Short mmCIF file of C-alpha atoms and ligand atoms in Angstrom, two decimals:
data_model
loop_
_atom_site.label_atom_id
_atom_site.label_comp_id
_atom_site.label_asym_id
_atom_site.label_seq_id
_atom_site.Cartn_x
_atom_site.Cartn_y
_atom_site.Cartn_z
CA MET A 1 -0.27 -0.11 0.09
CA VAL A 2 1.12 3.49 -1.15
CA SER A 3 2.49 5.15 2.13
CA GLU A 4 0.96 8.94 1.03
CA TYR A 5 -2.53 7.20 2.06
CA LYS A 6 -1.49 6.81 5.68
CA SER A 7 -2.22 10.40 6.33
CA CYS A 8 -3.65 11.66 3.28
CA ALA A 9 -2.42 15.27 2.00
CA LEU A 10 -2.75 15.07 -1.46
CA CYS A 11 -5.20 17.89 -2.21
CA PRO A 12 -5.61 21.25 -0.37
CA ARG A 13 -8.12 19.52 1.98
CA ARG A 14 -5.02 18.00 3.79
CA CYS A 15 -7.42 15.69 6.05
CA GLY A 16 -4.15 13.99 7.43
CA ILE A 17 -6.43 10.89 7.89
CA ASP A 18 -5.11 6.94 7.52
CA ARG A 19 -7.13 6.00 4.25
CA THR A 20 -6.02 2.71 4.84
CA LYS A 21 -8.64 2.50 7.86
CA ALA A 22 -11.13 6.03 6.47
CA LYS A 23 -12.56 7.76 3.78
CA GLY A 24 -11.30 11.43 3.25
CA ARG A 25 -13.26 14.23 2.27
CA CYS A 26 -13.23 12.80 -1.23
CA GLY A 27 -15.42 10.41 -0.45
CA GLU A 28 -12.49 7.53 -0.82
CA SER A 29 -10.39 5.06 1.23
CA ALA A 30 -6.93 3.79 -0.15
CA GLU A 31 -8.67 1.36 -2.39
CA ILE A 32 -8.75 2.35 -6.21
CA ARG A 33 -12.33 2.77 -7.52
CA ILE A 34 -13.50 3.35 -11.08
CA ALA A 35 -17.27 3.79 -12.45
CA ARG A 36 -16.03 3.49 -16.07
CA ALA A 37 -12.82 2.87 -18.71
CA ALA A 38 -14.21 3.37 -22.44
CA LEU A 39 -13.56 5.31 -25.57
CA HIS A 40 -14.90 9.16 -25.16
CA LEU A 41 -15.50 11.70 -27.14
CA TRP A 42 -16.58 14.50 -25.80
CA GLU A 43 -13.08 16.07 -24.62
CA GLU A 44 -11.90 19.13 -26.72
CA PRO A 45 -10.99 17.91 -29.89
CA CYS A 46 -7.32 17.47 -29.75
CA ILE A 47 -8.08 15.41 -27.03
CA SER A 48 -11.17 12.94 -28.40
CA GLY A 49 -10.09 13.05 -32.01
CA LYS A 50 -11.62 10.54 -34.00
CA ASN A 51 -11.20 7.57 -31.92
CA GLY A 52 -11.66 9.04 -28.36
CA SER A 53 -9.93 9.70 -25.36
CA GLY A 54 -9.37 6.39 -23.03
CA ALA A 55 -11.46 7.95 -20.44
CA VAL A 56 -11.04 6.38 -16.83
CA PHE A 57 -13.39 7.55 -14.36
CA PHE A 58 -12.05 7.18 -10.99
CA SER A 59 -15.11 7.25 -7.98
CA GLY A 60 -15.18 9.97 -5.34
CA CYS A 61 -13.97 13.69 -5.86
CA PRO A 62 -11.52 16.29 -3.66
CA LEU A 63 -14.11 19.15 -4.85
CA GLY A 64 -17.77 17.90 -4.41
CA CYS A 65 -19.23 21.11 -6.40
CA ASP A 66 -22.94 21.73 -5.64
CA TYR A 67 -23.48 21.34 -9.82
CA CYS A 68 -21.45 18.34 -10.67
CA GLN A 69 -22.59 17.01 -13.61
CA ASN A 70 -21.08 13.74 -12.84
CA ALA A 71 -22.55 13.35 -9.32
CA ALA A 72 -23.16 9.64 -9.39
CA ILE A 73 -19.44 8.96 -9.18
CA SER A 74 -18.31 12.04 -7.56
CA ARG A 75 -20.26 11.51 -4.59
CA GLY A 76 -23.01 9.07 -5.27
CA GLY A 77 -20.66 5.88 -4.84
CA ALA A 78 -20.41 4.63 -8.16
CA GLY A 79 -17.57 2.50 -8.74
CA LYS A 80 -15.73 -1.05 -9.06
CA ALA A 81 -12.56 -1.63 -6.76
CA VAL A 82 -9.57 -2.24 -8.71
CA SER A 83 -5.78 -3.42 -7.98
CA ALA A 84 -2.98 -1.10 -9.15
CA ALA A 85 -2.16 -4.12 -11.62
CA ARG A 86 -5.75 -4.06 -12.83
CA LEU A 87 -5.47 -0.23 -13.79
CA ALA A 88 -2.37 -1.10 -15.61
CA GLU A 89 -4.42 -3.59 -17.65
CA ILE A 90 -7.04 -1.04 -18.40
CA PHE A 91 -4.70 1.46 -19.62
CA ARG A 92 -3.05 -1.27 -21.88
CA GLU A 93 -6.91 -2.07 -23.02
CA LEU A 94 -7.83 0.99 -23.77
CA GLU A 95 -4.59 1.81 -25.78
CA GLU A 96 -5.39 -1.49 -27.91
CA LYS A 97 -8.65 0.04 -28.99
CA GLY A 98 -7.32 2.75 -30.40
CA ALA A 99 -7.60 5.51 -27.59
CA HIS A 100 -5.67 8.53 -28.80
CA ASN A 101 -4.58 9.03 -25.01
CA ILE A 102 -5.09 8.01 -21.63
CA ASN A 103 -7.60 10.57 -19.86
CA LEU A 104 -7.42 10.17 -15.99
CA VAL A 105 -10.78 11.58 -15.06
CA THR A 106 -10.64 13.05 -11.47
CA PRO A 107 -7.67 11.46 -10.34
CA THR A 108 -6.28 13.41 -7.62
CA HIS A 109 -6.89 11.20 -4.77
CA PHE A 110 -5.76 8.60 -6.31
CA ALA A 111 -2.91 9.56 -7.48
CA PRO A 112 -0.12 7.64 -6.06
CA SER A 113 -1.72 4.59 -7.08
CA ILE A 114 -1.85 5.58 -10.81
CA ILE A 115 1.80 6.18 -10.52
CA GLU A 116 1.77 2.46 -9.40
CA ALA A 117 0.30 1.36 -12.10
CA LEU A 118 1.59 3.32 -14.73
CA GLU A 119 5.30 1.98 -13.42
CA LEU A 120 3.87 -1.37 -14.32
CA TYR A 121 2.77 -0.37 -17.94
CA ARG A 122 3.56 2.75 -19.72
CA PRO A 123 1.54 3.28 -22.46
CA LYS A 124 3.23 4.84 -26.02
CA ILE A 125 0.32 7.44 -26.09
CA PRO A 126 0.07 10.20 -23.84
CA ILE A 127 -1.49 10.43 -20.56
CA VAL A 128 -3.83 13.10 -19.50
CA TYR A 129 -4.56 14.36 -16.08
CA ASN A 130 -7.95 15.93 -16.28
CA CYS A 131 -8.62 17.39 -12.81
CA GLY A 132 -10.84 19.76 -11.20
CA GLY A 133 -8.11 22.57 -10.27
CA TYR A 134 -8.28 22.07 -6.23
CA GLU A 135 -4.68 20.54 -6.42
CA SER A 136 -1.87 21.09 -4.28
CA PRO A 137 1.75 22.14 -6.16
CA GLU A 138 3.89 19.70 -4.21
CA ALA A 139 1.48 16.89 -5.34
CA VAL A 140 1.46 18.18 -8.85
CA LYS A 141 5.64 18.30 -8.48
CA ASN A 142 5.09 13.92 -8.24
CA LEU A 143 3.71 13.82 -11.39
CA ASN A 144 6.38 14.92 -12.93
CA GLY A 145 7.54 12.36 -15.58
CA TYR A 146 4.20 10.45 -15.52
CA VAL A 147 2.04 13.05 -17.21
CA ASP A 148 1.92 14.72 -20.74
CA VAL A 149 -0.98 16.78 -20.31
CA TYR A 150 -2.67 18.42 -17.59
CA LEU A 151 -6.38 19.25 -18.18
CA THR A 152 -7.41 21.36 -15.40
CA ASP A 153 -10.20 23.55 -14.25
CA ILE A 154 -10.10 26.82 -13.00
CA LYS A 155 -13.55 27.51 -12.06
CA TYR A 156 -13.32 30.36 -9.86
CA PHE A 157 -11.65 33.38 -9.10
CA SER A 158 -13.25 34.61 -5.61
CA ASP A 159 -12.82 32.73 -2.79
CA GLU A 160 -16.92 33.53 -1.61
CA TYR A 161 -17.94 31.53 -4.73
CA ALA A 162 -15.21 28.56 -4.31
CA VAL A 163 -16.47 28.29 -0.61
CA LYS A 164 -19.97 28.60 -1.15
CA TYR A 165 -20.44 26.06 -3.91
CA SER A 166 -17.06 23.92 -4.05
CA ARG A 167 -16.61 24.40 -0.05
CA ALA A 168 -12.70 24.63 -1.37
CA PRO A 169 -11.34 27.43 0.24
CA ARG A 170 -8.27 29.39 -1.59
CA TYR A 171 -9.56 27.20 -4.31
CA PHE A 172 -7.73 30.31 -6.82
CA GLU A 173 -4.49 30.37 -5.20
CA TYR A 174 -4.40 26.56 -5.38
CA ALA A 175 -5.37 26.33 -8.90
CA PHE A 176 -2.92 29.02 -10.11
CA ALA A 177 0.14 27.60 -8.63
CA SER A 178 -0.51 24.05 -9.44
CA LEU A 179 -1.41 25.17 -13.35
CA GLY A 180 2.63 26.95 -12.73
CA GLU A 181 4.25 23.57 -12.03
CA MET A 182 2.25 22.03 -14.85
CA LEU A 183 3.26 24.21 -17.42
CA ALA A 184 6.96 23.78 -16.34
CA GLN A 185 6.62 20.54 -16.47
CA THR A 186 5.12 20.19 -19.84
CA GLY A 187 6.04 23.18 -21.90
CA GLU A 188 4.34 24.75 -24.60
CA PRO A 189 0.96 23.01 -26.39
CA ARG A 190 2.89 20.40 -28.62
CA LEU A 191 0.05 19.15 -31.71
CA GLU A 192 0.65 16.53 -34.13
CA GLY A 193 -1.87 15.51 -36.62
CA GLY A 194 -4.34 17.77 -34.47
CA LEU A 195 -4.13 15.97 -31.32
CA LEU A 196 -2.21 16.86 -28.07
CA LYS A 197 0.90 15.24 -27.19
CA SER A 198 1.96 17.55 -24.49
CA GLY A 199 1.06 20.69 -22.75
CA VAL A 200 -1.53 22.38 -20.85
CA ILE A 201 -5.58 22.92 -21.38
CA VAL A 202 -7.24 25.41 -18.90
CA ARG A 203 -10.52 24.62 -18.46
CA HIS A 204 -13.36 27.26 -17.73
CA LEU A 205 -16.84 26.54 -17.17
CA CYS A 206 -18.83 29.27 -17.29
CA LEU A 207 -21.89 29.69 -14.56
CA PRO A 208 -24.83 31.37 -14.27
CA GLY A 209 -24.25 34.49 -12.82
CA LEU A 210 -20.50 34.64 -12.29
CA ARG A 211 -19.16 36.38 -15.41
CA ARG A 212 -17.26 39.03 -13.81
CA ASP A 213 -15.85 36.39 -11.56
CA SER A 214 -15.20 34.33 -14.67
CA MET A 215 -13.42 37.72 -16.43
CA SER A 216 -11.22 37.73 -13.51
CA ILE A 217 -9.43 34.57 -13.84
CA LEU A 218 -8.97 35.42 -17.90
CA GLU A 219 -7.09 38.68 -16.39
CA ARG A 220 -5.13 36.62 -14.45
CA LEU A 221 -4.40 33.98 -16.83
CA ALA A 222 -3.27 36.55 -19.58
CA ALA A 223 -0.73 37.76 -17.45
CA LEU A 224 1.17 34.00 -18.18
CA PRO A 225 3.49 34.00 -21.05
CA LYS A 226 1.57 33.88 -24.35
CA GLY A 227 0.79 30.74 -25.98
CA SER A 228 1.96 28.72 -23.08
CA PHE A 229 -1.25 27.11 -22.56
CA LEU A 230 -4.63 25.87 -24.50
CA LEU A 231 -8.22 27.93 -22.83
CA SER A 232 -11.50 25.87 -23.29
CA LEU A 233 -14.03 28.32 -22.03
CA MET A 234 -16.98 26.26 -21.83
CA SER A 235 -20.92 27.01 -22.03
CA GLN A 236 -22.03 23.21 -21.47
CA TYR A 237 -23.23 24.08 -18.14
CA LEU A 238 -26.71 22.35 -16.99
CA PRO A 239 -28.78 22.70 -13.85
CA MET A 240 -28.62 19.96 -11.36
CA GLY A 241 -31.22 21.49 -8.93
CA TYR A 242 -28.91 22.35 -6.14
CA ALA A 243 -28.39 25.95 -5.24
CA PRO A 244 -31.28 28.08 -6.28
CA GLU A 245 -29.09 30.82 -8.02
CA LEU A 246 -27.66 28.19 -10.43
CA ASN A 247 -30.87 26.60 -11.26
CA ARG A 248 -31.02 28.35 -14.80
CA ARG A 249 -28.69 27.76 -18.19
CA VAL A 250 -25.82 30.60 -18.84
CA THR A 251 -27.38 32.76 -21.18
CA SER A 252 -25.53 33.40 -24.75
CA PHE A 253 -24.91 37.31 -23.15
CA GLU A 254 -22.94 36.02 -20.29
CA TYR A 255 -20.90 33.53 -22.20
CA ASN A 256 -20.61 35.90 -25.53
CA SER A 257 -19.32 38.69 -23.01
CA VAL A 258 -16.70 36.03 -21.22
CA VAL A 259 -15.34 35.19 -24.76
CA LYS A 260 -15.33 38.63 -26.19
CA ARG A 261 -12.90 39.66 -23.07
CA ALA A 262 -10.99 36.69 -23.76
CA VAL A 263 -10.17 37.78 -26.96
CA GLU A 264 -9.39 41.81 -26.03
CA LEU A 265 -6.85 39.78 -23.64
CA GLY A 266 -5.37 37.83 -26.55
CA LEU A 267 -6.60 34.55 -24.95
CA THR A 268 -7.40 33.14 -28.52
CA GLU A 269 -5.24 29.90 -28.33
CA GLY A 270 -7.74 27.14 -27.83
CA TYR A 271 -11.86 26.68 -27.68
CA THR A 272 -15.13 27.60 -27.47
CA GLN A 273 -18.23 25.77 -27.03
CA GLU A 274 -21.91 26.14 -28.66
CA ARG A 275 -24.58 26.89 -26.36
CA SER A 276 -26.16 23.51 -27.92
CA SER A 277 -22.95 21.63 -25.94
CA ALA A 278 -25.38 21.74 -22.62
CA ARG A 279 -27.30 18.39 -23.06
CA ASP A 280 -27.51 15.59 -20.36
CA ASP A 281 -27.06 13.15 -22.99
CA PHE A 282 -22.81 14.09 -23.26
CA ILE A 283 -22.69 12.65 -19.55
CA PRO A 284 -21.76 8.88 -19.70
CA GLU A 285 -23.50 5.64 -18.05
CA PHE A 286 -21.23 4.99 -15.04
CA ASN A 287 -22.21 1.71 -15.72
CA GLY A 288 -18.74 -0.12 -14.70
CA GLU A 289 -17.99 -0.68 -18.27
CA GLY A 290 -14.29 -1.99 -19.19
CA VAL A 291 -13.80 -2.08 -15.28
S1 SF4 B 1 -7.30 13.50 -1.41
FE1 SF4 B 1 -8.99 13.05 0.05
S2 SF4 B 1 -8.61 12.31 2.05
FE2 SF4 B 1 -6.86 13.24 0.60
S3 SF4 B 1 -6.71 15.12 1.39
FE3 SF4 B 1 -8.01 15.18 -0.20
S4 SF4 B 1 -10.08 14.73 0.41
FE4 SF4 B 1 -8.44 14.51 2.21
#
């Protein structure tokens, strides 16, 4: 058993508990649990490509946002326990199915086991670390040499919203510091045949009523070296029935004004979304497929 689980500080919550005996705030013990491992077509085009990314959806989440679209796995308990050896086999199976990459979805609370699995089998395709942004920079440092692409959210600038909707104090501070470490590891985005081989994509999901907060994030991102990352501005927010003020879609005005601000700031390398992307049939079934 990996020693980091004995007094867990894998994310900024730093629960300090022994996950070989109990579950942390992420809802998970030291046993790796996965809800689905399959080809997935709903990421950015440079990740999904034609064949799909080899998405491994881990159970649990260090964040627990009120509007989570994957609530069935982030807090609903869906998932099946696997060993590090089985996880390594899953990587191989997805590679053999033609996946363009291995896409580790919400991996932070199992990072040491993922490293263990990658020591057993290192696929020849890129490893994508698809995370919520509430990362500890020290934990990201430990991934150096194992991850080719970071696909990281930056959800909030204001601590008020981070605490209100995700109970995640100092979210932006941790996300921005971790982004610095990610950029140092991967360097500038490297694309081959339209597929991202290494680099960082910063994802930002626009939320109802929070366009000013989105713009504050963009202003901080614009201070980073030009071309050092790709930006993915997402409009696919779906109301999940929690906080009443979030119980609507993002309007065209809200989303377009955020996109306009990104362009004004020179953040033009990356992706925007059609508003029609907000459809719940993009949420996969967490039925244990491929586990
Ligand atoms: S990964 Fe889980 S147990 Fe570890 S510090 Fe974060 S929330 Fe706590």
